[in-house]
GROMACS .gro file of N, CA, C and O in nm:
model
  532
    1UNK      N    1   0.083  -0.117   0.000
    1UNK     CA    2   0.000   0.000   0.000
    1UNK      C    3   0.088   0.123   0.000
    1UNK      O    4   0.180   0.134   0.076
    2UNK      N    5   0.064   0.210  -0.093
    2UNK     CA    6   0.129   0.341  -0.092
    2UNK      C    7   0.021   0.445  -0.107
    2UNK      O    8  -0.065   0.434  -0.192
    3UNK      N    9   0.026   0.542  -0.022
    3UNK     CA   10  -0.071   0.650  -0.028
    3UNK      C   11   0.002   0.775  -0.075
    3UNK      O   12   0.091   0.824  -0.006
    4UNK      N   13  -0.031   0.819  -0.193
    4UNK     CA   14   0.033   0.938  -0.247
    4UNK      C   15  -0.043   1.062  -0.201
    4UNK      O   16  -0.113   1.126  -0.277
    5UNK      N   17  -0.030   1.092  -0.074
    5UNK     CA   18  -0.093   1.211  -0.021
    5UNK      C   19  -0.002   1.272   0.082
    5UNK      O   20   0.083   1.206   0.140
    6UNK      N   21  -0.018   1.397   0.102
    6UNK     CA   22   0.064   1.468   0.200
    6UNK      C   23  -0.006   1.464   0.335
    6UNK      O   24  -0.125   1.490   0.345
    7UNK      N   25   0.069   1.426   0.436
    7UNK     CA   26   0.018   1.418   0.572
    7UNK      C   27   0.114   1.495   0.661
    7UNK      O   28   0.235   1.493   0.640
    8UNK      N   29   0.060   1.563   0.761
    8UNK     CA   30   0.144   1.636   0.855
    8UNK      C   31   0.120   1.582   0.995
    8UNK      O   32   0.023   1.511   1.021
    9UNK      N   33   0.211   1.616   1.085
    9UNK     CA   34   0.197   1.574   1.224
    9UNK      C   35   0.289   1.654   1.313
    9UNK      O   36   0.369   1.734   1.266
   10UNK      N   37   0.275   1.630   1.444
   10UNK     CA   38   0.359   1.702   1.540
   10UNK      C   39   0.352   1.635   1.676
   10UNK      O   40   0.269   1.547   1.699
   11UNK      N   41   0.437   1.682   1.764
   11UNK     CA   42   0.432   1.640   1.904
   11UNK      C   43   0.324   1.722   1.975
   11UNK      O   44   0.267   1.815   1.917
   12UNK      N   45   0.300   1.692   2.101
   12UNK     CA   46   0.197   1.761   2.178
   12UNK      C   47   0.225   1.910   2.196
   12UNK      O   48   0.135   1.993   2.185
   13UNK      N   49   0.350   1.947   2.222
   13UNK     CA   50   0.382   2.087   2.247
   13UNK      C   51   0.411   2.167   2.121
   13UNK      O   52   0.419   2.289   2.125
   14UNK      N   53   0.430   2.098   2.007
   14UNK     CA   54   0.453   2.167   1.881
   14UNK      C   55   0.597   2.199   1.848
   14UNK      O   56   0.625   2.256   1.743
   15UNK      N   57   0.689   2.164   1.935
   15UNK     CA   58   0.831   2.190   1.908
   15UNK      C   59   0.883   2.107   1.790
   15UNK      O   60   0.974   2.149   1.720
   16UNK      N   61   0.825   1.988   1.770
   16UNK     CA   62   0.862   1.902   1.658
   16UNK      C   63   0.740   1.889   1.568
   16UNK      O   64   0.630   1.857   1.615
   17UNK      N   65   0.759   1.916   1.441
   17UNK     CA   66   0.653   1.891   1.344
   17UNK      C   67   0.715   1.823   1.224
   17UNK      O   68   0.837   1.824   1.206
   18UNK      N   69   0.632   1.764   1.142
   18UNK     CA   70   0.684   1.693   1.026
   18UNK      C   71   0.579   1.685   0.917
   18UNK      O   72   0.459   1.702   0.941
   19UNK      N   73   0.627   1.658   0.796
   19UNK     CA   74   0.539   1.633   0.683
   19UNK      C   75   0.585   1.506   0.614
   19UNK      O   76   0.704   1.474   0.613
   20UNK      N   77   0.488   1.435   0.560
   20UNK     CA   78   0.515   1.310   0.490
   20UNK      C   79   0.456   1.323   0.351
   20UNK      O   80   0.337   1.354   0.336
   21UNK      N   81   0.538   1.301   0.249
   21UNK     CA   82   0.489   1.315   0.112
   21UNK      C   83   0.427   1.186   0.058
   21UNK      O   84   0.346   1.191  -0.034
   22UNK      N   85   0.466   1.071   0.116
   22UNK     CA   86   0.410   0.944   0.070
   22UNK      C   87   0.421   0.840   0.182
   22UNK      O   88   0.528   0.818   0.236
   23UNK      N   89   0.309   0.779   0.215
   23UNK     CA   90   0.306   0.675   0.318
   23UNK      C   91   0.331   0.539   0.256
   23UNK      O   92   0.283   0.510   0.147
   24UNK      N   93   0.407   0.453   0.325
   24UNK     CA   94   0.439   0.319   0.275
   24UNK      C   95   0.343   0.212   0.323
   24UNK      O   96   0.336   0.104   0.264
   25UNK      N   97   0.275   0.237   0.432
   25UNK     CA   98   0.197   0.131   0.494
   25UNK      C   99   0.082   0.192   0.573
   25UNK      O  100   0.093   0.301   0.627
   26UNK      N  101  -0.027   0.117   0.582
   26UNK     CA  102  -0.135   0.155   0.671
   26UNK      C  103  -0.088   0.133   0.815
   26UNK      O  104   0.028   0.100   0.839
   27UNK      N  105  -0.176   0.147   0.911
   27UNK     CA  106  -0.141   0.141   1.052
   27UNK      C  107  -0.136  -0.003   1.102
   27UNK      O  108  -0.225  -0.083   1.076
   28UNK      N  109  -0.029  -0.035   1.174
   28UNK     CA  110  -0.011  -0.163   1.240
   28UNK      C  111  -0.002  -0.134   1.390
   28UNK      O  112   0.065  -0.039   1.432
   29UNK      N  113  -0.069  -0.216   1.470
   29UNK     CA  114  -0.069  -0.198   1.616
   29UNK      C  115   0.029  -0.297   1.677
   29UNK      O  116   0.019  -0.419   1.654
   30UNK      N  117   0.125  -0.246   1.754
   30UNK     CA  118   0.227  -0.331   1.817
   30UNK      C  119   0.196  -0.349   1.965
   30UNK      O  120   0.173  -0.252   2.037
   31UNK      N  121   0.200  -0.474   2.008
   31UNK     CA  122   0.169  -0.510   2.147
   31UNK      C  123   0.293  -0.556   2.224
   31UNK      O  124   0.280  -0.614   2.331
   32UNK      N  125   0.415  -0.530   2.171
   32UNK     CA  126   0.535  -0.577   2.239
   32UNK      C  127   0.552  -0.505   2.372
   32UNK      O  128   0.495  -0.399   2.396
   33UNK      N  129   0.633  -0.564   2.458
   33UNK     CA  130   0.651  -0.508   2.593
   33UNK      C  131   0.716  -0.370   2.589
   33UNK      O  132   0.679  -0.282   2.665
   34UNK      N  133   0.812  -0.348   2.497
   34UNK     CA  134   0.876  -0.216   2.489
   34UNK      C  135   0.776  -0.108   2.453
   34UNK      O  136   0.774  -0.001   2.514
   35UNK      N  137   0.690  -0.135   2.355
   35UNK     CA  138   0.589  -0.035   2.317
   35UNK      C  139   0.492  -0.010   2.431
   35UNK      O  140   0.458   0.104   2.460
   36UNK      N  141   0.450  -0.117   2.498
   36UNK     CA  142   0.357  -0.100   2.610
   36UNK      C  143   0.422  -0.023   2.724
   36UNK      O  144   0.360   0.063   2.785
   37UNK      N  145   0.548  -0.052   2.753
   37UNK     CA  146   0.617   0.019   2.862
   37UNK      C  147   0.636   0.166   2.830
   37UNK      O  148   0.621   0.252   2.917
   38UNK      N  149   0.671   0.197   2.704
   38UNK     CA  150   0.697   0.337   2.671
   38UNK      C  151   0.571   0.420   2.664
   38UNK      O  152   0.571   0.537   2.702
   39UNK      N  153   0.460   0.362   2.619
   39UNK     CA  154   0.340   0.442   2.596
   39UNK      C  155   0.232   0.421   2.702
   39UNK      O  156   0.137   0.498   2.707
   40UNK      N  157   0.243   0.316   2.780
   40UNK     CA  158   0.138   0.284   2.875
   40UNK      C  159   0.030   0.196   2.817
   40UNK      O  160  -0.065   0.159   2.886
   41UNK      N  161   0.042   0.161   2.690
   41UNK     CA  162  -0.054   0.070   2.627
   41UNK      C  163   0.009   0.010   2.502
   41UNK      O  164   0.105  -0.062   2.514
   42UNK      N  165  -0.041   0.041   2.384
   42UNK     CA  166   0.012  -0.014   2.260
   42UNK      C  167   0.060   0.100   2.171
   42UNK      O  168   0.032   0.217   2.197
   43UNK      N  169   0.129   0.065   2.063
   43UNK     CA  170   0.171   0.162   1.962
   43UNK      C  171   0.095   0.133   1.834
   43UNK      O  172   0.084   0.017   1.793
   44UNK      N  173   0.043   0.237   1.771
   44UNK     CA  174  -0.019   0.228   1.639
   44UNK      C  175   0.065   0.315   1.547
   44UNK      O  176   0.080   0.435   1.572
   45UNK      N  177   0.123   0.255   1.443
   45UNK     CA  178   0.217   0.330   1.359
   45UNK      C  179   0.202   0.297   1.212
   45UNK      O  180   0.169   0.184   1.174
   46UNK      N  181   0.229   0.396   1.132
   46UNK     CA  182   0.242   0.378   0.988
   46UNK      C  183   0.392   0.380   0.958
   46UNK      O  184   0.474   0.386   1.050
   47UNK      N  185   0.429   0.373   0.831
   47UNK     CA  186   0.572   0.372   0.797
   47UNK      C  187   0.595   0.456   0.672
   47UNK      O  188   0.512   0.457   0.581
   48UNK      N  189   0.709   0.525   0.668
   48UNK     CA  190   0.744   0.609   0.556
   48UNK      C  191   0.890   0.588   0.519
   48UNK      O  192   0.973   0.552   0.603
   49UNK      N  193   0.921   0.614   0.394
   49UNK     CA  194   1.060   0.618   0.350
   49UNK      C  195   1.123   0.742   0.412
   49UNK      O  196   1.059   0.847   0.422
   50UNK      N  197   1.248   0.731   0.453
   50UNK     CA  198   1.316   0.846   0.511
   50UNK      C  199   1.318   0.965   0.414
   50UNK      O  200   1.314   1.080   0.457
   51UNK      N  201   1.320   0.937   0.284
   51UNK     CA  202   1.319   1.043   0.184
   51UNK      C  203   1.186   1.119   0.182
   51UNK      O  204   1.181   1.233   0.138
   52UNK      N  205   1.079   1.055   0.228
   52UNK     CA  206   0.946   1.116   0.225
   52UNK      C  207   0.912   1.188   0.355
   52UNK      O  208   0.805   1.247   0.367
   53UNK      N  209   1.001   1.182   0.455
   53UNK     CA  210   0.977   1.240   0.586
   53UNK      C  211   1.063   1.364   0.606
   53UNK      O  212   1.185   1.357   0.602
   54UNK      N  213   0.999   1.478   0.625
   54UNK     CA  214   1.069   1.604   0.650
   54UNK      C  215   1.029   1.656   0.787
   54UNK      O  216   0.911   1.676   0.815
   55UNK      N  217   1.128   1.676   0.874
   55UNK     CA  218   1.099   1.721   1.010
   55UNK      C  219   1.146   1.865   1.032
   55UNK      O  220   1.243   1.910   0.971
   56UNK      N  221   1.075   1.933   1.120
   56UNK     CA  222   1.112   2.066   1.166
   56UNK      C  223   1.128   2.056   1.317
   56UNK      O  224   1.045   1.994   1.383
   57UNK      N  225   1.235   2.114   1.368
   57UNK     CA  226   1.261   2.106   1.512
   57UNK      C  227   1.336   1.980   1.550
   57UNK      O  228   1.321   1.930   1.661
   58UNK      N  229   1.419   1.931   1.459
   58UNK     CA  230   1.495   1.808   1.487
   58UNK      C  231   1.579   1.817   1.614
   58UNK      O  232   1.602   1.716   1.679
   59UNK      N  233   1.622   1.937   1.649
   59UNK     CA  234   1.703   1.953   1.770
   59UNK      C  235   1.624   1.921   1.896
   59UNK      O  236   1.681   1.899   2.002
   60UNK      N  237   1.492   1.912   1.884
   60UNK     CA  238   1.406   1.880   1.999
   60UNK      C  239   1.373   1.731   2.006
   60UNK      O  240   1.304   1.688   2.098
   61UNK      N  241   1.422   1.653   1.909
   61UNK     CA  242   1.398   1.508   1.910
   61UNK      C  243   1.510   1.440   1.986
   61UNK      O  244   1.628   1.463   1.959
   62UNK      N  245   1.474   1.358   2.082
   62UNK     CA  246   1.572   1.274   2.151
   62UNK      C  247   1.552   1.131   2.102
   62UNK      O  248   1.439   1.082   2.096
   63UNK      N  249   1.661   1.066   2.065
   63UNK     CA  250   1.655   0.927   2.019
   63UNK      C  251   1.702   0.837   2.131
   63UNK      O  252   1.813   0.853   2.182
   64UNK      N  253   1.617   0.745   2.171
   64UNK     CA  254   1.647   0.649   2.275
   64UNK      C  255   1.677   0.515   2.210
   64UNK      O  256   1.593   0.462   2.135
   65UNK      N  257   1.794   0.458   2.237
   65UNK     CA  258   1.831   0.327   2.182
   65UNK      C  259   1.758   0.220   2.263
   65UNK      O  260   1.804   0.177   2.368
   66UNK      N  261   1.643   0.180   2.215
   66UNK     CA  262   1.558   0.083   2.286
   66UNK      C  263   1.618  -0.057   2.284
   66UNK      O  264   1.587  -0.138   2.370
   67UNK      N  265   1.703  -0.083   2.187
   67UNK     CA  266   1.772  -0.212   2.176
   67UNK      C  267   1.898  -0.188   2.094
   67UNK      O  268   1.923  -0.076   2.050
   68UNK      N  269   1.971  -0.294   2.068
   68UNK     CA  270   2.090  -0.281   1.985
   68UNK      C  271   2.054  -0.260   1.838
   68UNK      O  272   2.138  -0.218   1.759
   69UNK      N  273   1.929  -0.287   1.802
   69UNK     CA  274   1.892  -0.281   1.661
   69UNK      C  275   1.792  -0.170   1.626
   69UNK      O  276   1.763  -0.148   1.509
   70UNK      N  277   1.739  -0.098   1.725
   70UNK     CA  278   1.638   0.004   1.694
   70UNK      C  279   1.640   0.117   1.795
   70UNK      O  280   1.694   0.103   1.905
   71UNK      N  281   1.580   0.229   1.755
   71UNK     CA  282   1.571   0.345   1.843
   71UNK      C  283   1.432   0.407   1.832
   71UNK      O  284   1.359   0.384   1.736
   72UNK      N  285   1.396   0.485   1.933
   72UNK     CA  286   1.267   0.551   1.940
   72UNK      C  287   1.291   0.701   1.955
   72UNK      O  288   1.370   0.743   2.037
   73UNK      N  289   1.221   0.780   1.873
   73UNK     CA  290   1.237   0.924   1.875
   73UNK      C  291   1.118   0.991   1.941
   73UNK      O  292   1.004   0.964   1.906
   74UNK      N  293   1.147   1.079   2.038
   74UNK     CA  294   1.040   1.149   2.107
   74UNK      C  295   1.081   1.293   2.132
   74UNK      O  296   1.200   1.328   2.130
   75UNK      N  297   0.983   1.379   2.156
   75UNK     CA  298   1.011   1.519   2.186
   75UNK      C  299   1.072   1.529   2.325
   75UNK      O  300   1.015   1.480   2.422
   76UNK      N  301   1.184   1.596   2.335
   76UNK     CA  302   1.252   1.609   2.464
   76UNK      C  303   1.180   1.705   2.558
   76UNK      O  304   1.210   1.710   2.676
   77UNK      N  305   1.081   1.780   2.510
   77UNK     CA  306   1.007   1.874   2.594
   77UNK      C  307   0.879   1.813   2.650
   77UNK      O  308   0.856   1.816   2.771
   78UNK      N  309   0.794   1.760   2.561
   78UNK     CA  310   0.664   1.709   2.607
   78UNK      C  311   0.660   1.558   2.619
   78UNK      O  312   0.566   1.503   2.675
   79UNK      N  313   0.762   1.489   2.568
   79UNK     CA  314   0.769   1.344   2.581
   79UNK      C  315   0.691   1.266   2.476
   79UNK      O  316   0.689   1.144   2.481
   80UNK      N  317   0.628   1.334   2.381
   80UNK     CA  318   0.550   1.263   2.279
   80UNK      C  319   0.637   1.167   2.199
   80UNK      O  320   0.739   1.207   2.142
   81UNK      N  321   0.595   1.041   2.197
   81UNK     CA  322   0.662   0.943   2.112
   81UNK      C  323   0.620   0.970   1.968
   81UNK      O  324   0.501   0.977   1.938
   82UNK      N  325   0.718   0.985   1.880
   82UNK     CA  326   0.690   1.020   1.741
   82UNK      C  327   0.734   0.914   1.642
   82UNK      O  328   0.663   0.886   1.545
   83UNK      N  329   0.852   0.855   1.666
   83UNK     CA  330   0.912   0.768   1.566
   83UNK      C  331   0.971   0.641   1.628
   83UNK      O  332   1.012   0.639   1.744
   84UNK      N  333   0.980   0.537   1.546
   84UNK     CA  334   1.054   0.416   1.577
   84UNK      C  335   1.135   0.384   1.452
   84UNK      O  336   1.083   0.395   1.340
   85UNK      N  337   1.262   0.350   1.469
   85UNK     CA  338   1.348   0.328   1.353
   85UNK      C  339   1.447   0.216   1.379
   85UNK      O  340   1.519   0.218   1.478
   86UNK      N  341   1.448   0.119   1.289
   86UNK     CA  342   1.550   0.014   1.290
   86UNK      C  343   1.680   0.078   1.244
   86UNK      O  344   1.682   0.159   1.151
   87UNK      N  345   1.790   0.044   1.308
   87UNK     CA  346   1.918   0.107   1.279
   87UNK      C  347   1.965   0.087   1.135
   87UNK      O  348   2.037   0.170   1.082
   88UNK      N  349   1.925  -0.022   1.072
   88UNK     CA  350   1.973  -0.050   0.937
   88UNK      C  351   1.867  -0.029   0.829
   88UNK      O  352   1.875  -0.083   0.721
   89UNK      N  353   1.768   0.054   0.858
   89UNK     CA  354   1.658   0.074   0.765
   89UNK      C  355   1.657   0.215   0.707
   89UNK      O  356   1.703   0.310   0.771
   90UNK      N  357   1.603   0.227   0.588
   90UNK     CA  358   1.582   0.356   0.525
   90UNK      C  359   1.436   0.398   0.537
   90UNK      O  360   1.387   0.481   0.461
   91UNK      N  361   1.365   0.338   0.634
   91UNK     CA  362   1.225   0.370   0.662
   91UNK      C  363   1.211   0.403   0.811
   91UNK      O  364   1.288   0.354   0.893
   92UNK      N  365   1.112   0.485   0.841
   92UNK     CA  366   1.082   0.523   0.979
   92UNK      C  367   0.937   0.496   1.007
   92UNK      O  368   0.850   0.531   0.926
   93UNK      N  369   0.909   0.433   1.119
   93UNK     CA  370   0.770   0.418   1.163
   93UNK      C  371   0.729   0.547   1.232
   93UNK      O  372   0.804   0.601   1.313
   94UNK      N  373   0.611   0.595   1.199
   94UNK     CA  374   0.559   0.720   1.255
   94UNK      C  375   0.434   0.686   1.334
   94UNK      O  376   0.344   0.617   1.285
   95UNK      N  377   0.428   0.736   1.457
   95UNK     CA  378   0.313   0.707   1.542
   95UNK      C  379   0.187   0.769   1.483
   95UNK      O  380   0.183   0.890   1.456
   96UNK      N  381   0.085   0.687   1.463
   96UNK     CA  382  -0.038   0.732   1.398
   96UNK      C  383  -0.106   0.844   1.477
   96UNK      O  384  -0.166   0.934   1.419
   97UNK      N  385  -0.096   0.839   1.609
   97UNK     CA  386  -0.159   0.942   1.691
   97UNK      C  387  -0.096   1.079   1.679
   97UNK      O  388  -0.155   1.179   1.718
   98UNK      N  389   0.024   1.086   1.623
   98UNK     CA  390   0.090   1.216   1.606
   98UNK      C  391   0.052   1.283   1.475
   98UNK      O  392   0.088   1.398   1.451
   99UNK      N  393  -0.024   1.213   1.391
   99UNK     CA  394  -0.063   1.267   1.261
   99UNK      C  395  -0.187   1.355   1.272
   99UNK      O  396  -0.276   1.330   1.353
  100UNK      N  397  -0.191   1.457   1.188
  100UNK     CA  398  -0.309   1.543   1.179
  100UNK      C  399  -0.410   1.476   1.086
  100UNK      O  400  -0.374   1.418   0.984
  101UNK      N  401  -0.537   1.485   1.121
  101UNK     CA  402  -0.643   1.425   1.040
  101UNK      C  403  -0.685   1.522   0.930
  101UNK      O  404  -0.673   1.642   0.947
  102UNK      N  405  -0.734   1.472   0.820
  102UNK     CA  406  -0.755   1.331   0.787
  102UNK      C  407  -0.628   1.269   0.733
  102UNK      O  408  -0.547   1.335   0.670
  103UNK      N  409  -0.609   1.140   0.760
  103UNK     CA  410  -0.490   1.070   0.714
  103UNK      C  411  -0.517   0.976   0.596
  103UNK      O  412  -0.426   0.945   0.521
  104UNK      N  413  -0.639   0.925   0.586
  104UNK     CA  414  -0.669   0.826   0.483
  104UNK      C  415  -0.618   0.688   0.517
  104UNK      O  416  -0.623   0.596   0.437
  105UNK      N  417  -0.568   0.671   0.640
  105UNK     CA  418  -0.511   0.543   0.683
  105UNK      C  419  -0.617   0.453   0.746
  105UNK      O  420  -0.719   0.500   0.796
  106UNK      N  421  -0.588   0.323   0.747
  106UNK     CA  422  -0.670   0.224   0.816
  106UNK      C  423  -0.579   0.136   0.899
  106UNK      O  424  -0.464   0.112   0.864
  107UNK      N  425  -0.629   0.085   1.010
  107UNK     CA  426  -0.554  -0.013   1.089
  107UNK      C  427  -0.571  -0.148   1.020
  107UNK      O  428  -0.684  -0.189   0.990
  108UNK      N  429  -0.458  -0.217   0.994
  108UNK     CA  430  -0.463  -0.339   0.913
  108UNK      C  431  -0.415  -0.465   0.984
  108UNK      O  432  -0.439  -0.576   0.935
  109UNK      N  433  -0.345  -0.454   1.098
  109UNK     CA  434  -0.294  -0.575   1.163
  109UNK      C  435  -0.245  -0.544   1.304
  109UNK      O  436  -0.221  -0.428   1.340
  110UNK      N  437  -0.231  -0.652   1.382
  110UNK     CA  438  -0.170  -0.648   1.515
  110UNK      C  439  -0.042  -0.731   1.509
  110UNK      O  440  -0.042  -0.840   1.451
  111UNK      N  441   0.066  -0.679   1.569
  111UNK     CA  442   0.191  -0.755   1.575
  111UNK      C  443   0.234  -0.774   1.721
  111UNK      O  444   0.192  -0.702   1.809
  112UNK      N  445   0.319  -0.874   1.740
  112UNK     CA  446   0.370  -0.911   1.872
  112UNK      C  447   0.257  -0.938   1.971
  112UNK      O  448   0.264  -0.903   2.088
  113UNK      N  449   0.154  -1.005   1.921
  113UNK     CA  450   0.038  -1.033   2.005
  113UNK      C  451   0.069  -1.131   2.117
  113UNK      O  452  -0.003  -1.133   2.217
  114UNK      N  453   0.175  -1.210   2.104
  114UNK     CA  454   0.209  -1.302   2.214
  114UNK      C  455   0.253  -1.228   2.339
  114UNK      O  456   0.255  -1.284   2.448
  115UNK      N  457   0.283  -1.098   2.325
  115UNK     CA  458   0.326  -1.017   2.439
  115UNK      C  459   0.220  -0.918   2.487
  115UNK      O  460   0.246  -0.837   2.574
  116UNK      N  461   0.101  -0.925   2.431
  116UNK     CA  462  -0.002  -0.826   2.466
  116UNK      C  463  -0.037  -0.834   2.614
  116UNK      O  464  -0.023  -0.938   2.676
  117UNK      N  465  -0.083  -0.724   2.665
  117UNK     CA  466  -0.123  -0.720   2.805
  117UNK      C  467  -0.244  -0.808   2.831
  117UNK      O  468  -0.326  -0.831   2.742
  118UNK      N  469  -0.256  -0.856   2.954
  118UNK     CA  470  -0.368  -0.943   2.989
  118UNK      C  471  -0.494  -0.865   3.026
  118UNK      O  472  -0.597  -0.924   3.052
  119UNK      N  473  -0.488  -0.735   3.022
  119UNK     CA  474  -0.599  -0.650   3.064
  119UNK      C  475  -0.690  -0.607   2.949
  119UNK      O  476  -0.783  -0.530   2.969
  120UNK      N  477  -0.663  -0.654   2.827
  120UNK     CA  478  -0.749  -0.619   2.714
  120UNK      C  479  -0.758  -0.737   2.617
  120UNK      O  480  -0.676  -0.827   2.618
  121UNK      N  481  -0.861  -0.732   2.532
  121UNK     CA  482  -0.883  -0.835   2.431
  121UNK      C  483  -0.876  -0.772   2.294
  121UNK      O  484  -0.903  -0.654   2.277
  122UNK      N  485  -0.839  -0.854   2.197
  122UNK     CA  486  -0.840  -0.810   2.058
  122UNK      C  487  -0.970  -0.861   1.997
  122UNK      O  488  -0.982  -0.980   1.965
  123UNK      N  489  -1.067  -0.774   1.983
  123UNK     CA  490  -1.200  -0.813   1.940
  123UNK      C  491  -1.231  -0.778   1.795
  123UNK      O  492  -1.346  -0.788   1.753
  124UNK      N  493  -1.132  -0.734   1.720
  124UNK     CA  494  -1.158  -0.703   1.579
  124UNK      C  495  -1.119  -0.823   1.492
  124UNK      O  496  -1.070  -0.925   1.541
  125UNK      N  497  -1.142  -0.812   1.365
  125UNK     CA  498  -1.114  -0.921   1.271
  125UNK      C  499  -0.983  -0.902   1.197
  125UNK      O  500  -0.959  -0.967   1.096
  126UNK      N  501  -0.896  -0.815   1.247
  126UNK     CA  502  -0.770  -0.789   1.181
  126UNK      C  503  -0.673  -0.905   1.202
  126UNK      O  504  -0.679  -0.975   1.303
  127UNK      N  505  -0.580  -0.925   1.107
  127UNK     CA  506  -0.479  -1.029   1.124
  127UNK      C  507  -0.398  -1.006   1.251
  127UNK      O  508  -0.367  -0.891   1.284
  128UNK      N  509  -0.363  -1.115   1.318
  128UNK     CA  510  -0.282  -1.108   1.440
  128UNK      C  511  -0.157  -1.192   1.418
  128UNK      O  512  -0.164  -1.307   1.378
  129UNK      N  513  -0.042  -1.131   1.445
  129UNK     CA  514   0.087  -1.197   1.427
  129UNK      C  515   0.155  -1.209   1.562
  129UNK      O  516   0.167  -1.109   1.634
  130UNK      N  517   0.203  -1.328   1.597
  130UNK     CA  518   0.271  -1.348   1.724
  130UNK      C  519   0.396  -1.263   1.737
  130UNK      O  520   0.430  -1.217   1.846
  131UNK      N  521   0.464  -1.241   1.627
  131UNK     CA  522   0.583  -1.155   1.626
  131UNK      C  523   0.557  -1.039   1.531
  131UNK      O  524   0.448  -0.988   1.527
  132UNK      N  525   0.656  -0.998   1.452
  132UNK     CA  526   0.632  -0.883   1.362
  132UNK      C  527   0.564  -0.929   1.235
  132UNK      O  528   0.556  -1.048   1.205
  133UNK      N  529   0.515  -0.831   1.159
  133UNK     CA  530   0.447  -0.863   1.033
  133UNK      C  531   0.549  -0.900   0.933
  133UNK      O  532   0.568  -0.907   0.835
   0.00000   0.00000   0.00000
């Protein structure tokens, strides 16, 4: 899926904003423990080519090395989680909640469902993957 539309987004305080010229993927919901620990629940993210992502206020983004293979980008002022990036990838996952509406996106799958919290159920008909998609 490629969406040839322009989408914008930002952090809660507005210090970081961005525009996306082309989306690579609809929204995938991640239930891994790292996503749950960082956000207090789950992460819903789309993905873009790094070439299609333009940020303003990059000096306000702090990158946290969540593992040896990936990092998470958030606003150092308000704490909004904005990005997830594999160290060897030319794509960045963008948190769907940071996007301005309308996005034209749909939620298409759940990943890392074997790690989901025991306090909620997945009651939709979307594909569920024990690990990543």
